[in-house]
Structure formats: C-alpha cells, structure tokens
Amino acid sequence: MDEKDKLAIYEELKHSLFPKRFEKLLKSTQSDEISFDEITKEVEDVRQQRYEEGKQGK
C-alpha cells in the first residue's frame, strides 16, 4: 500500500473515531450534582464580588 492510501485510511479513521471518543467522554463526565441555576448563581456571585473589589474587566 502506498503512502497516499495509508494517509487516506488514517484520515478516515481519525474522523470516524473522534466523535465516538468524544461522545464517550461526555457520557463519562455527565453529572446531576449541580444545576444550571446553581452555576448561574455562582457566576453572578463571583462577578458581584469582583465588581465590589474593583477587578471587573482586568
């Protein structure tokens, strides 16, 4: 098999395996421990604290 064919096979495998690996990673890291509302509240609390300390936008 010449280099061009090997490279074509490699590229095809890379494109077909990445989505499967990424999906597996996402499933393994999913958690019901924290809600979107909790994340939003924490972000807003940190923003408020940074604003009060004069660190906004720096």
PDB file of C-alpha atoms in Angstrom:
ATOM      1  CA  MET A   1       0.000   0.000   0.000  1.00  0.00           C
ATOM      2  CA  ASP A   2       1.478   3.367  -0.916  1.00  0.00           C
ATOM      3  CA  GLU A   3       1.729   6.402   1.367  1.00  0.00           C
ATOM      4  CA  LYS A   4      -1.243   8.166  -0.237  1.00  0.00           C
ATOM      5  CA  ASP A   5      -3.555   5.222   0.509  1.00  0.00           C
ATOM      6  CA  LYS A   6      -2.226   4.911   4.058  1.00  0.00           C
ATOM      7  CA  LEU A   7      -2.802   8.589   4.658  1.00  0.00           C
ATOM      8  CA  ALA A   8      -6.345   8.358   3.286  1.00  0.00           C
ATOM      9  CA  ILE A   9      -7.117   5.439   5.625  1.00  0.00           C
ATOM     10  CA  TYR A  10      -5.577   7.290   8.556  1.00  0.00           C
ATOM     11  CA  GLU A  11      -7.665  10.408   7.883  1.00  0.00           C
ATOM     12  CA  GLU A  12     -10.855   8.370   7.564  1.00  0.00           C
ATOM     13  CA  LEU A  13     -10.192   6.561  10.840  1.00  0.00           C
ATOM     14  CA  LYS A  14      -9.345   9.802  12.608  1.00  0.00           C
ATOM     15  CA  HIS A  15     -12.613  11.406  11.513  1.00  0.00           C
ATOM     16  CA  SER A  16     -14.738   8.400  12.390  1.00  0.00           C
ATOM     17  CA  LEU A  17     -13.151   7.636  15.774  1.00  0.00           C
ATOM     18  CA  PHE A  18     -13.010  11.151  17.221  1.00  0.00           C
ATOM     19  CA  PRO A  19     -16.789  11.643  17.524  1.00  0.00           C
ATOM     20  CA  LYS A  20     -17.151   8.260  19.227  1.00  0.00           C
ATOM     21  CA  ARG A  21     -14.391   9.026  21.718  1.00  0.00           C
ATOM     22  CA  PHE A  22     -15.789  12.494  22.372  1.00  0.00           C
ATOM     23  CA  GLU A  23     -19.290  11.118  22.980  1.00  0.00           C
ATOM     24  CA  LYS A  24     -17.851   8.547  25.389  1.00  0.00           C
ATOM     25  CA  LEU A  25     -16.010  11.312  27.250  1.00  0.00           C
ATOM     26  CA  LEU A  26     -19.164  13.424  27.521  1.00  0.00           C
ATOM     27  CA  LYS A  27     -21.162  10.499  28.886  1.00  0.00           C
ATOM     28  CA  SER A  28     -18.471   9.716  31.452  1.00  0.00           C
ATOM     29  CA  THR A  29     -18.417  13.279  32.783  1.00  0.00           C
ATOM     30  CA  GLN A  30     -22.142  13.973  32.997  1.00  0.00           C
ATOM     31  CA  SER A  31     -23.389  14.677  36.472  1.00  0.00           C
ATOM     32  CA  ASP A  32     -26.681  15.617  38.077  1.00  0.00           C
ATOM     33  CA  GLU A  33     -24.912  17.030  41.104  1.00  0.00           C
ATOM     34  CA  ILE A  34     -25.174  20.705  40.113  1.00  0.00           C
ATOM     35  CA  SER A  35     -27.893  22.549  38.239  1.00  0.00           C
ATOM     36  CA  PHE A  36     -27.635  25.293  35.664  1.00  0.00           C
ATOM     37  CA  ASP A  37     -29.282  27.662  38.145  1.00  0.00           C
ATOM     38  CA  GLU A  38     -26.609  26.887  40.734  1.00  0.00           C
ATOM     39  CA  ILE A  39     -23.870  27.568  38.189  1.00  0.00           C
ATOM     40  CA  THR A  40     -25.525  30.850  37.200  1.00  0.00           C
ATOM     41  CA  LYS A  41     -25.830  31.950  40.826  1.00  0.00           C
ATOM     42  CA  GLU A  42     -22.166  31.168  41.480  1.00  0.00           C
ATOM     43  CA  VAL A  43     -21.069  33.106  38.395  1.00  0.00           C
ATOM     44  CA  GLU A  44     -23.163  36.091  39.415  1.00  0.00           C
ATOM     45  CA  ASP A  45     -21.780  35.959  42.979  1.00  0.00           C
ATOM     46  CA  VAL A  46     -18.200  35.982  41.677  1.00  0.00           C
ATOM     47  CA  ARG A  47     -18.976  38.820  39.274  1.00  0.00           C
ATOM     48  CA  GLN A  48     -20.500  40.854  42.104  1.00  0.00           C
ATOM     49  CA  GLN A  49     -17.509  40.204  44.337  1.00  0.00           C
ATOM     50  CA  ARG A  50     -15.065  41.192  41.571  1.00  0.00           C
ATOM     51  CA  TYR A  51     -17.093  44.337  40.871  1.00  0.00           C
ATOM     52  CA  GLU A  52     -17.030  45.321  44.533  1.00  0.00           C
ATOM     53  CA  GLU A  53     -13.273  44.764  44.669  1.00  0.00           C
ATOM     54  CA  GLY A  54     -12.763  46.865  41.538  1.00  0.00           C
ATOM     55  CA  LYS A  55     -11.403  43.962  39.494  1.00  0.00           C
ATOM     56  CA  GLN A  56     -14.009  43.935  36.736  1.00  0.00           C
ATOM     57  CA  GLY A  57     -12.568  43.796  33.222  1.00  0.00           C
ATOM     58  CA  LYS A  58      -8.959  43.484  34.370  1.00  0.00           C
TER      59      LYS A  58
END
